[in-house]
Every structure is written in C-alpha cells, then in structure tokens.
Amino acid sequence: LIELRSRLMRSIFALLVGFGVCFYFADPILGFLVQPLKDAFPEGEGQLIFTKLPEIFFVELKIGLFAGFMVSFPIIANQMWAFIAPGLYAQEKKAFLPFLIATPVLFIGGAALAYYVVMPLAFLFFLGFGGEAGGLEVQALPAAGEYLSLVMQFIMAFGLTFLLPVLLMLLHRAGIVSRQQLVAARRYVIVGIVALAAIVTPPDPGTQVILAVPLLLLFEGSLLLMRLQERSMRKSKAAEGAEAEEPAEQTAGEQPAE
C-alpha cells in the first residue's frame, strides 16, 4: 500500500505540473488547435466567439487538463509500470513491455490523423453548408467551448480507436480470444468497424472512410502479429520441452546396468 500510494502521489504530482505548465501556455495551445478551423475558413474570415463570460476561462482550464494529461502520460505510465513490474516474471515483463510502448505510439498516430487529415476535411464539409437561405445570410460563428469539445472528441476518438491492436493482442496473449476466432468473425468485425466510424465521426462519408480504412488495416495487422506470436510461443514450448528431456535422458544413461 505504501508503494501504491507513492506511485499515485508521483503520478498526481506529474499531472498537476503538466496542468500548470499547459494552463500557462493555454493561448498558444488553443492557437494550435484552432489552426484546422482557421485554414477551413476563407482568408481573414475565421473567428471564434464566446456567448458566456466565463466560457474562455473554462476553455483554458480544459486545455490545461487535456494537454497536461497528454504531457504527463509518459510519467504516469512509467509509475504504473514501476508498480506492476516487480510482480512479473522476466518472461512476462518481456511480453508486456511492447504493449506499453505501442500504446502511446498508436494513440499519437490516431490523434495526428485526426488533426492533420480528418479535422480539416470535416470543417470544410461543415462550413460548406453556409450561404443564403430565404434571403438571409447563413454564417458560421463557432463558439470556443463547443469547438474545443469537438476537437477533443476527434482526438480522443481516433486516438483510442487506434489502440485496437493493443486490445486484441492483450486478449490473445491472455487466451481469451484466438486468431482463428477473429478470422472466422472477420465480416462482423468489418461491420463493427464501419459502425464505430459512423458513430465517432461527423456525418461525412469521407471522414468515416478515413477512420474505417486504418482500423481495418490495424485489425489485419493484429492478425498477422498474432500468427507470429503463436509461432514464437510454439518455438519456446518446443525449446522448453527439449531442455526438460535432456536431464531425463542423462539420468537414464547414468543408471548402472544390472
């Protein structure tokens, strides 16, 4: 319990430091996050508004917490690993470490895809509905709070869905799911991925395809990694069996003849 409390306190301290630093730099971070929206507007026409007096303050608080967690996550993950690792065998550490490394890499990959590809296309799609209706000008006036919530939704949705290989490989490693089961259920998985892409993305077929295609590729890549993992496990078991047979043969050879 003392060790757990120590790791938790260090993680909380790292999160608070990250929050403080990111809250101090909230304006530049917000400027970075609004860049896709700025590029989607015609030159010189983009703007963010706020309809409530404390809205911008809470926007900066959200930015500080969201970015602070992203910045401090490596330290938090390191503290989690430092707490769990002593209770694992060397072979278990070797098996678990790639998942720990792959998690932030895949999350950042998904978040980058959302920021650099999906969000610009989605904002162009949304702004395309502006114009005139009934003789009145229909103009986009996005609120800062709503825009930040949408950006966070994009980043979290793409980042978390890109962790699909990690989830599948952990389930396979634990023996809960086999590669054969996933291959047999491939058509259902494809339907589920398409449905997930439709739920977490705006009602734009383009952005849905942009999310669905990488997820399908990640799923197929997970099946390939499972095959390699099964082959490695078979080789390890065969080597262990051979090592176990050698002492038995030596003992039998050393027995005196009657």
PDB file of C-alpha atoms in Angstrom:
ATOM      1  CA  LEU A   1       0.000   0.000   0.000  1.00  0.00           C
ATOM      2  CA  ILE A   2       2.872   2.365   0.735  1.00  0.00           C
ATOM      3  CA  GLU A   3       4.356   1.652  -2.688  1.00  0.00           C
ATOM      4  CA  LEU A   4       0.977   2.194  -4.372  1.00  0.00           C
ATOM      5  CA  ARG A   5       0.443   5.481  -2.535  1.00  0.00           C
ATOM      6  CA  SER A   6       3.929   6.639  -3.515  1.00  0.00           C
ATOM      7  CA  ARG A   7       3.314   5.859  -7.195  1.00  0.00           C
ATOM      8  CA  LEU A   8      -0.086   7.552  -7.122  1.00  0.00           C
ATOM      9  CA  MET A   9       1.321  10.669  -5.482  1.00  0.00           C
ATOM     10  CA  ARG A  10       4.070  10.913  -8.105  1.00  0.00           C
ATOM     11  CA  SER A  11       1.527  10.470 -10.904  1.00  0.00           C
ATOM     12  CA  ILE A  12      -0.772  13.134  -9.446  1.00  0.00           C
ATOM     13  CA  PHE A  13       2.180  15.491  -8.976  1.00  0.00           C
ATOM     14  CA  ALA A  14       3.220  14.969 -12.614  1.00  0.00           C
ATOM     15  CA  LEU A  15      -0.354  15.638 -13.742  1.00  0.00           C
ATOM     16  CA  LEU A  16      -0.553  18.825 -11.669  1.00  0.00           C
ATOM     17  CA  VAL A  17       2.774  20.084 -13.027  1.00  0.00           C
ATOM     18  CA  GLY A  18       1.668  19.290 -16.571  1.00  0.00           C
ATOM     19  CA  PHE A  19      -1.647  21.041 -15.959  1.00  0.00           C
ATOM     20  CA  GLY A  20       0.073  24.133 -14.571  1.00  0.00           C
ATOM     21  CA  VAL A  21       2.520  24.405 -17.472  1.00  0.00           C
ATOM     22  CA  CYS A  22      -0.138  23.795 -20.130  1.00  0.00           C
ATOM     23  CA  PHE A  23      -2.586  26.190 -18.466  1.00  0.00           C
ATOM     24  CA  TYR A  24       0.118  28.867 -18.573  1.00  0.00           C
ATOM     25  CA  PHE A  25       0.569  28.221 -22.305  1.00  0.00           C
ATOM     26  CA  ALA A  26      -3.162  27.749 -22.962  1.00  0.00           C
ATOM     27  CA  ASP A  27      -3.326  30.536 -25.559  1.00  0.00           C
ATOM     28  CA  PRO A  28      -0.594  29.091 -27.839  1.00  0.00           C
ATOM     29  CA  ILE A  29      -2.084  25.615 -27.447  1.00  0.00           C
ATOM     30  CA  LEU A  30      -5.536  26.938 -28.370  1.00  0.00           C
ATOM     31  CA  GLY A  31      -3.944  28.681 -31.341  1.00  0.00           C
ATOM     32  CA  PHE A  32      -2.519  25.339 -32.457  1.00  0.00           C
ATOM     33  CA  LEU A  33      -5.873  23.581 -32.010  1.00  0.00           C
ATOM     34  CA  VAL A  34      -7.827  26.200 -33.994  1.00  0.00           C
ATOM     35  CA  GLN A  35      -5.449  26.052 -36.962  1.00  0.00           C
ATOM     36  CA  PRO A  36      -7.541  23.473 -38.903  1.00  0.00           C
ATOM     37  CA  LEU A  37     -10.631  25.665 -38.472  1.00  0.00           C
ATOM     38  CA  LYS A  38      -8.700  28.783 -39.485  1.00  0.00           C
ATOM     39  CA  ASP A  39      -7.491  27.053 -42.650  1.00  0.00           C
ATOM     40  CA  ALA A  40     -11.030  25.922 -43.490  1.00  0.00           C
ATOM     41  CA  PHE A  41     -12.364  29.492 -43.430  1.00  0.00           C
ATOM     42  CA  PRO A  42     -11.734  31.852 -46.330  1.00  0.00           C
ATOM     43  CA  GLU A  43      -8.709  34.074 -45.746  1.00  0.00           C
ATOM     44  CA  GLY A  44      -9.368  36.609 -42.987  1.00  0.00           C
ATOM     45  CA  GLU A  45     -12.926  35.460 -42.219  1.00  0.00           C
ATOM     46  CA  GLY A  46     -12.468  32.864 -39.480  1.00  0.00           C
ATOM     47  CA  GLN A  47     -13.380  33.660 -35.883  1.00  0.00           C
ATOM     48  CA  LEU A  48     -14.288  32.062 -32.567  1.00  0.00           C
ATOM     49  CA  ILE A  49     -16.881  33.595 -30.288  1.00  0.00           C
ATOM     50  CA  PHE A  50     -17.955  33.059 -26.697  1.00  0.00           C
ATOM     51  CA  THR A  51     -21.518  33.626 -25.523  1.00  0.00           C
ATOM     52  CA  LYS A  52     -20.910  33.364 -21.774  1.00  0.00           C
ATOM     53  CA  LEU A  53     -18.487  35.480 -19.781  1.00  0.00           C
ATOM     54  CA  PRO A  54     -16.600  32.616 -18.082  1.00  0.00           C
ATOM     55  CA  GLU A  55     -16.536  30.439 -21.226  1.00  0.00           C
ATOM     56  CA  ILE A  56     -12.966  31.271 -22.277  1.00  0.00           C
ATOM     57  CA  PHE A  57     -11.712  30.673 -18.736  1.00  0.00           C
ATOM     58  CA  PHE A  58     -13.227  27.185 -18.704  1.00  0.00           C
ATOM     59  CA  VAL A  59     -11.885  26.582 -22.201  1.00  0.00           C
ATOM     60  CA  GLU A  60      -8.370  27.302 -20.950  1.00  0.00           C
ATOM     61  CA  LEU A  61      -8.952  25.036 -17.936  1.00  0.00           C
ATOM     62  CA  LYS A  62      -9.971  22.215 -20.283  1.00  0.00           C
ATOM     63  CA  ILE A  63      -6.924  22.841 -22.427  1.00  0.00           C
ATOM     64  CA  GLY A  64      -4.658  22.769 -19.381  1.00  0.00           C
ATOM     65  CA  LEU A  65      -6.119  19.498 -18.125  1.00  0.00           C
ATOM     66  CA  PHE A  66      -6.297  17.814 -21.524  1.00  0.00           C
ATOM     67  CA  ALA A  67      -2.817  18.837 -22.679  1.00  0.00           C
ATOM     68  CA  GLY A  68      -1.398  18.349 -19.183  1.00  0.00           C
ATOM     69  CA  PHE A  69      -2.556  14.736 -19.154  1.00  0.00           C
ATOM     70  CA  MET A  70      -1.021  14.162 -22.588  1.00  0.00           C
ATOM     71  CA  VAL A  71       2.299  15.639 -21.475  1.00  0.00           C
ATOM     72  CA  SER A  72       2.402  13.788 -18.155  1.00  0.00           C
ATOM     73  CA  PHE A  73       1.169  10.438 -19.508  1.00  0.00           C
ATOM     74  CA  PRO A  74       4.692   9.027 -20.057  1.00  0.00           C
ATOM     75  CA  ILE A  75       5.484   9.668 -16.391  1.00  0.00           C
ATOM     76  CA  ILE A  76       2.147   8.220 -15.258  1.00  0.00           C
ATOM     77  CA  ALA A  77       2.679   5.140 -17.439  1.00  0.00           C
ATOM     78  CA  ASN A  78       6.217   4.781 -16.061  1.00  0.00           C
ATOM     79  CA  GLN A  79       4.894   4.861 -12.491  1.00  0.00           C
ATOM     80  CA  MET A  80       2.271   2.239 -13.353  1.00  0.00           C
ATOM     81  CA  TRP A  81       4.944   0.034 -14.891  1.00  0.00           C
ATOM     82  CA  ALA A  82       7.282   0.531 -11.901  1.00  0.00           C
ATOM     83  CA  PHE A  83       4.473  -0.648  -9.598  1.00  0.00           C
ATOM     84  CA  ILE A  84       3.458  -3.667 -11.693  1.00  0.00           C
ATOM     85  CA  ALA A  85       6.865  -4.831 -12.954  1.00  0.00           C
ATOM     86  CA  PRO A  86       8.267  -6.253  -9.660  1.00  0.00           C
ATOM     87  CA  GLY A  87       5.377  -8.742  -9.519  1.00  0.00           C
ATOM     88  CA  LEU A  88       6.035 -10.083 -13.017  1.00  0.00           C
ATOM     89  CA  TYR A  89       8.400 -12.793 -14.171  1.00  0.00           C
ATOM     90  CA  ALA A  90      11.135 -11.854 -16.633  1.00  0.00           C
ATOM     91  CA  GLN A  91       9.244 -13.507 -19.479  1.00  0.00           C
ATOM     92  CA  GLU A  92       6.046 -11.636 -18.562  1.00  0.00           C
ATOM     93  CA  LYS A  93       7.935  -8.327 -18.487  1.00  0.00           C
ATOM     94  CA  LYS A  94       9.338  -9.062 -21.927  1.00  0.00           C
ATOM     95  CA  ALA A  95       5.833  -9.844 -23.227  1.00  0.00           C
ATOM     96  CA  PHE A  96       4.135  -6.821 -21.639  1.00  0.00           C
ATOM     97  CA  LEU A  97       6.721  -4.134 -22.459  1.00  0.00           C
ATOM     98  CA  PRO A  98       5.886  -3.894 -26.214  1.00  0.00           C
ATOM     99  CA  PHE A  99       2.252  -3.129 -25.340  1.00  0.00           C
ATOM    100  CA  LEU A 100       3.362  -0.334 -23.027  1.00  0.00           C
ATOM    101  CA  ILE A 101       5.487   1.185 -25.791  1.00  0.00           C
ATOM    102  CA  ALA A 102       2.897   0.687 -28.559  1.00  0.00           C
ATOM    103  CA  THR A 103       0.057   2.352 -26.630  1.00  0.00           C
ATOM    104  CA  PRO A 104       1.293   5.985 -26.772  1.00  0.00           C
ATOM    105  CA  VAL A 105       2.679   5.500 -30.292  1.00  0.00           C
ATOM    106  CA  LEU A 106      -0.662   4.289 -31.668  1.00  0.00           C
ATOM    107  CA  PHE A 107      -2.606   6.937 -29.742  1.00  0.00           C
ATOM    108  CA  ILE A 108      -0.406   9.722 -31.109  1.00  0.00           C
ATOM    109  CA  GLY A 109      -0.778   8.256 -34.601  1.00  0.00           C
ATOM    110  CA  GLY A 110      -4.558   8.314 -34.331  1.00  0.00           C
ATOM    111  CA  ALA A 111      -4.583  11.827 -32.881  1.00  0.00           C
ATOM    112  CA  ALA A 112      -2.265  13.061 -35.667  1.00  0.00           C
ATOM    113  CA  LEU A 113      -4.536  11.545 -38.300  1.00  0.00           C
ATOM    114  CA  ALA A 114      -7.499  13.330 -36.714  1.00  0.00           C
ATOM    115  CA  TYR A 115      -5.718  16.700 -36.536  1.00  0.00           C
ATOM    116  CA  TYR A 116      -3.912  16.797 -39.867  1.00  0.00           C
ATOM    117  CA  VAL A 117      -6.353  14.916 -42.112  1.00  0.00           C
ATOM    118  CA  VAL A 118      -9.825  14.393 -40.665  1.00  0.00           C
ATOM    119  CA  MET A 119     -10.480  17.731 -38.961  1.00  0.00           C
ATOM    120  CA  PRO A 120      -9.618  19.926 -41.977  1.00  0.00           C
ATOM    121  CA  LEU A 121     -11.871  17.828 -44.222  1.00  0.00           C
ATOM    122  CA  ALA A 122     -14.675  17.768 -41.643  1.00  0.00           C
ATOM    123  CA  PHE A 123     -14.555  21.537 -41.099  1.00  0.00           C
ATOM    124  CA  LEU A 124     -14.636  22.192 -44.837  1.00  0.00           C
ATOM    125  CA  PHE A 125     -17.663  19.901 -45.010  1.00  0.00           C
ATOM    126  CA  PHE A 126     -19.462  21.739 -42.199  1.00  0.00           C
ATOM    127  CA  LEU A 127     -18.643  25.217 -43.498  1.00  0.00           C
ATOM    128  CA  GLY A 128     -19.943  24.214 -46.906  1.00  0.00           C
ATOM    129  CA  PHE A 129     -23.489  24.498 -45.556  1.00  0.00           C
ATOM    130  CA  GLY A 130     -23.108  28.260 -45.169  1.00  0.00           C
ATOM    131  CA  GLY A 131     -24.522  30.682 -47.704  1.00  0.00           C
ATOM    132  CA  GLU A 132     -28.008  32.100 -48.016  1.00  0.00           C
ATOM    133  CA  ALA A 133     -31.413  30.763 -47.007  1.00  0.00           C
ATOM    134  CA  GLY A 134     -34.632  32.682 -47.605  1.00  0.00           C
ATOM    135  CA  GLY A 135     -32.742  35.837 -48.446  1.00  0.00           C
ATOM    136  CA  LEU A 136     -30.751  35.707 -45.181  1.00  0.00           C
ATOM    137  CA  GLU A 137     -27.038  35.017 -44.879  1.00  0.00           C
ATOM    138  CA  VAL A 138     -26.195  31.776 -43.050  1.00  0.00           C
ATOM    139  CA  GLN A 139     -22.819  32.320 -41.407  1.00  0.00           C
ATOM    140  CA  ALA A 140     -20.753  30.022 -39.200  1.00  0.00           C
ATOM    141  CA  LEU A 141     -19.950  31.511 -35.783  1.00  0.00           C
ATOM    142  CA  PRO A 142     -18.395  28.649 -33.802  1.00  0.00           C
ATOM    143  CA  ALA A 143     -18.205  29.080 -30.043  1.00  0.00           C
ATOM    144  CA  ALA A 144     -14.841  28.442 -28.402  1.00  0.00           C
ATOM    145  CA  GLY A 145     -16.198  25.936 -25.875  1.00  0.00           C
ATOM    146  CA  GLU A 146     -18.110  23.901 -28.433  1.00  0.00           C
ATOM    147  CA  TYR A 147     -15.174  23.918 -30.827  1.00  0.00           C
ATOM    148  CA  LEU A 148     -12.767  22.659 -28.157  1.00  0.00           C
ATOM    149  CA  SER A 149     -15.197  19.877 -27.201  1.00  0.00           C
ATOM    150  CA  LEU A 150     -15.398  18.833 -30.861  1.00  0.00           C
ATOM    151  CA  VAL A 151     -11.605  18.834 -31.231  1.00  0.00           C
ATOM    152  CA  MET A 152     -11.199  16.758 -28.064  1.00  0.00           C
ATOM    153  CA  GLN A 153     -13.842  14.353 -29.346  1.00  0.00           C
ATOM    154  CA  PHE A 154     -11.934  13.930 -32.610  1.00  0.00           C
ATOM    155  CA  ILE A 155      -8.557  13.413 -30.925  1.00  0.00           C
ATOM    156  CA  MET A 156      -9.813  11.012 -28.254  1.00  0.00           C
ATOM    157  CA  ALA A 157     -11.983   9.036 -30.685  1.00  0.00           C
ATOM    158  CA  PHE A 158      -9.190   8.483 -33.207  1.00  0.00           C
ATOM    159  CA  GLY A 159      -6.506   8.000 -30.564  1.00  0.00           C
ATOM    160  CA  LEU A 160      -8.477   5.391 -28.603  1.00  0.00           C
ATOM    161  CA  THR A 161      -9.738   3.501 -31.646  1.00  0.00           C
ATOM    162  CA  PHE A 162      -6.148   3.196 -32.873  1.00  0.00           C
ATOM    163  CA  LEU A 163      -5.442   1.154 -29.719  1.00  0.00           C
ATOM    164  CA  LEU A 164      -7.415  -1.735 -31.262  1.00  0.00           C
ATOM    165  CA  PRO A 165      -4.262  -3.815 -31.945  1.00  0.00           C
ATOM    166  CA  VAL A 166      -3.124  -3.440 -28.335  1.00  0.00           C
ATOM    167  CA  LEU A 167      -6.502  -4.644 -27.062  1.00  0.00           C
ATOM    168  CA  LEU A 168      -6.630  -7.584 -29.462  1.00  0.00           C
ATOM    169  CA  MET A 169      -3.054  -8.652 -28.732  1.00  0.00           C
ATOM    170  CA  LEU A 170      -3.637  -8.495 -24.968  1.00  0.00           C
ATOM    171  CA  LEU A 171      -6.797 -10.605 -25.303  1.00  0.00           C
ATOM    172  CA  HIS A 172      -4.906 -13.065 -27.472  1.00  0.00           C
ATOM    173  CA  ARG A 173      -1.973 -13.184 -25.060  1.00  0.00           C
ATOM    174  CA  ALA A 174      -4.359 -13.890 -22.175  1.00  0.00           C
ATOM    175  CA  GLY A 175      -6.012 -16.712 -24.126  1.00  0.00           C
ATOM    176  CA  ILE A 176      -9.412 -15.020 -24.178  1.00  0.00           C
ATOM    177  CA  VAL A 177      -9.512 -14.652 -27.969  1.00  0.00           C
ATOM    178  CA  SER A 178      -7.755 -16.775 -30.581  1.00  0.00           C
ATOM    179  CA  ARG A 179      -6.653 -15.774 -34.048  1.00  0.00           C
ATOM    180  CA  GLN A 180      -8.940 -18.392 -35.560  1.00  0.00           C
ATOM    181  CA  GLN A 181     -11.948 -16.867 -33.801  1.00  0.00           C
ATOM    182  CA  LEU A 182     -11.132 -13.407 -35.133  1.00  0.00           C
ATOM    183  CA  VAL A 183     -10.584 -14.730 -38.648  1.00  0.00           C
ATOM    184  CA  ALA A 184     -13.960 -16.502 -38.521  1.00  0.00           C
ATOM    185  CA  ALA A 185     -15.611 -13.288 -37.269  1.00  0.00           C
ATOM    186  CA  ARG A 186     -13.880 -11.017 -39.798  1.00  0.00           C
ATOM    187  CA  ARG A 187     -17.106  -9.985 -41.560  1.00  0.00           C
ATOM    188  CA  TYR A 188     -18.705  -8.991 -38.253  1.00  0.00           C
ATOM    189  CA  VAL A 189     -15.579  -7.083 -37.257  1.00  0.00           C
ATOM    190  CA  ILE A 190     -15.719  -5.144 -40.536  1.00  0.00           C
ATOM    191  CA  VAL A 191     -19.355  -4.236 -39.906  1.00  0.00           C
ATOM    192  CA  GLY A 192     -18.490  -3.196 -36.341  1.00  0.00           C
ATOM    193  CA  ILE A 193     -15.588  -1.010 -37.500  1.00  0.00           C
ATOM    194  CA  VAL A 194     -17.758   0.737 -40.080  1.00  0.00           C
ATOM    195  CA  ALA A 195     -20.476   1.297 -37.467  1.00  0.00           C
ATOM    196  CA  LEU A 196     -17.909   2.641 -34.991  1.00  0.00           C
ATOM    197  CA  ALA A 197     -16.514   5.012 -37.603  1.00  0.00           C
ATOM    198  CA  ALA A 198     -20.021   6.290 -38.299  1.00  0.00           C
ATOM    199  CA  ILE A 199     -20.632   6.910 -34.586  1.00  0.00           C
ATOM    200  CA  VAL A 200     -17.421   8.692 -33.586  1.00  0.00           C
ATOM    201  CA  THR A 201     -17.050  10.845 -36.719  1.00  0.00           C
ATOM    202  CA  PRO A 202     -19.290  13.576 -38.160  1.00  0.00           C
ATOM    203  CA  PRO A 203     -21.960  12.569 -40.696  1.00  0.00           C
ATOM    204  CA  ASP A 204     -19.475  12.874 -43.527  1.00  0.00           C
ATOM    205  CA  PRO A 205     -18.695   9.727 -45.571  1.00  0.00           C
ATOM    206  CA  GLY A 206     -15.171  10.961 -46.246  1.00  0.00           C
ATOM    207  CA  THR A 207     -14.121  11.166 -42.586  1.00  0.00           C
ATOM    208  CA  GLN A 208     -15.847   7.863 -41.838  1.00  0.00           C
ATOM    209  CA  VAL A 209     -13.815   6.149 -44.554  1.00  0.00           C
ATOM    210  CA  ILE A 210     -10.613   7.809 -43.288  1.00  0.00           C
ATOM    211  CA  LEU A 211     -11.176   6.224 -39.874  1.00  0.00           C
ATOM    212  CA  ALA A 212     -12.564   2.871 -41.065  1.00  0.00           C
ATOM    213  CA  VAL A 213      -9.739   2.051 -43.500  1.00  0.00           C
ATOM    214  CA  PRO A 214      -6.854   2.443 -40.969  1.00  0.00           C
ATOM    215  CA  LEU A 215      -8.826   0.442 -38.400  1.00  0.00           C
ATOM    216  CA  LEU A 216      -9.308  -2.382 -40.898  1.00  0.00           C
ATOM    217  CA  LEU A 217      -5.589  -2.312 -41.676  1.00  0.00           C
ATOM    218  CA  LEU A 218      -4.770  -2.356 -37.962  1.00  0.00           C
ATOM    219  CA  PHE A 219      -7.103  -5.317 -37.495  1.00  0.00           C
ATOM    220  CA  GLU A 220      -5.420  -7.258 -40.301  1.00  0.00           C
ATOM    221  CA  GLY A 221      -2.030  -6.289 -38.890  1.00  0.00           C
ATOM    222  CA  SER A 222      -3.117  -7.613 -35.497  1.00  0.00           C
ATOM    223  CA  LEU A 223      -3.966 -10.977 -37.080  1.00  0.00           C
ATOM    224  CA  LEU A 224      -0.503 -11.109 -38.626  1.00  0.00           C
ATOM    225  CA  LEU A 225       1.141 -10.283 -35.297  1.00  0.00           C
ATOM    226  CA  MET A 226      -0.943 -12.975 -33.613  1.00  0.00           C
ATOM    227  CA  ARG A 227       0.334 -15.541 -36.105  1.00  0.00           C
ATOM    228  CA  LEU A 228       3.920 -14.504 -35.405  1.00  0.00           C
ATOM    229  CA  GLN A 229       3.225 -14.592 -31.666  1.00  0.00           C
ATOM    230  CA  GLU A 230       1.768 -18.105 -31.887  1.00  0.00           C
ATOM    231  CA  ARG A 231       4.794 -19.263 -33.877  1.00  0.00           C
ATOM    232  CA  SER A 232       7.136 -17.785 -31.286  1.00  0.00           C
ATOM    233  CA  MET A 233       5.189 -19.412 -28.448  1.00  0.00           C
ATOM    234  CA  ARG A 234       5.355 -22.814 -30.182  1.00  0.00           C
ATOM    235  CA  LYS A 235       9.117 -22.479 -30.595  1.00  0.00           C
ATOM    236  CA  SER A 236       9.503 -21.524 -26.922  1.00  0.00           C
ATOM    237  CA  LYS A 237       7.450 -24.505 -25.785  1.00  0.00           C
ATOM    238  CA  ALA A 238       9.421 -26.828 -28.048  1.00  0.00           C
ATOM    239  CA  ALA A 239      12.696 -25.479 -26.652  1.00  0.00           C
ATOM    240  CA  GLU A 240      11.463 -25.895 -23.080  1.00  0.00           C
ATOM    241  CA  GLY A 241      10.357 -29.446 -23.839  1.00  0.00           C
ATOM    242  CA  ALA A 242      13.762 -30.277 -25.321  1.00  0.00           C
ATOM    243  CA  GLU A 243      15.528 -28.847 -22.274  1.00  0.00           C
ATOM    244  CA  ALA A 244      13.289 -30.894 -19.986  1.00  0.00           C
ATOM    245  CA  GLU A 245      14.027 -34.120 -21.894  1.00  0.00           C
ATOM    246  CA  GLU A 246      17.817 -33.709 -21.774  1.00  0.00           C
ATOM    247  CA  PRO A 247      18.165 -34.137 -17.960  1.00  0.00           C
ATOM    248  CA  ALA A 248      15.849 -37.148 -18.080  1.00  0.00           C
ATOM    249  CA  GLU A 249      17.994 -38.811 -20.774  1.00  0.00           C
ATOM    250  CA  GLN A 250      21.175 -38.075 -18.830  1.00  0.00           C
ATOM    251  CA  THR A 251      19.677 -39.568 -15.673  1.00  0.00           C
ATOM    252  CA  ALA A 252      18.627 -42.698 -17.552  1.00  0.00           C
ATOM    253  CA  GLY A 253      22.100 -43.040 -19.078  1.00  0.00           C
ATOM    254  CA  GLU A 254      23.783 -42.739 -15.685  1.00  0.00           C
ATOM    255  CA  GLN A 255      21.793 -45.595 -14.101  1.00  0.00           C
ATOM    256  CA  PRO A 256      24.126 -48.652 -13.518  1.00  0.00           C
ATOM    257  CA  ALA A 257      23.401 -51.754 -15.561  1.00  0.00           C
ATOM    258  CA  GLU A 258      22.061 -54.675 -13.545  1.00  0.00           C
TER     259      GLU A 258
END
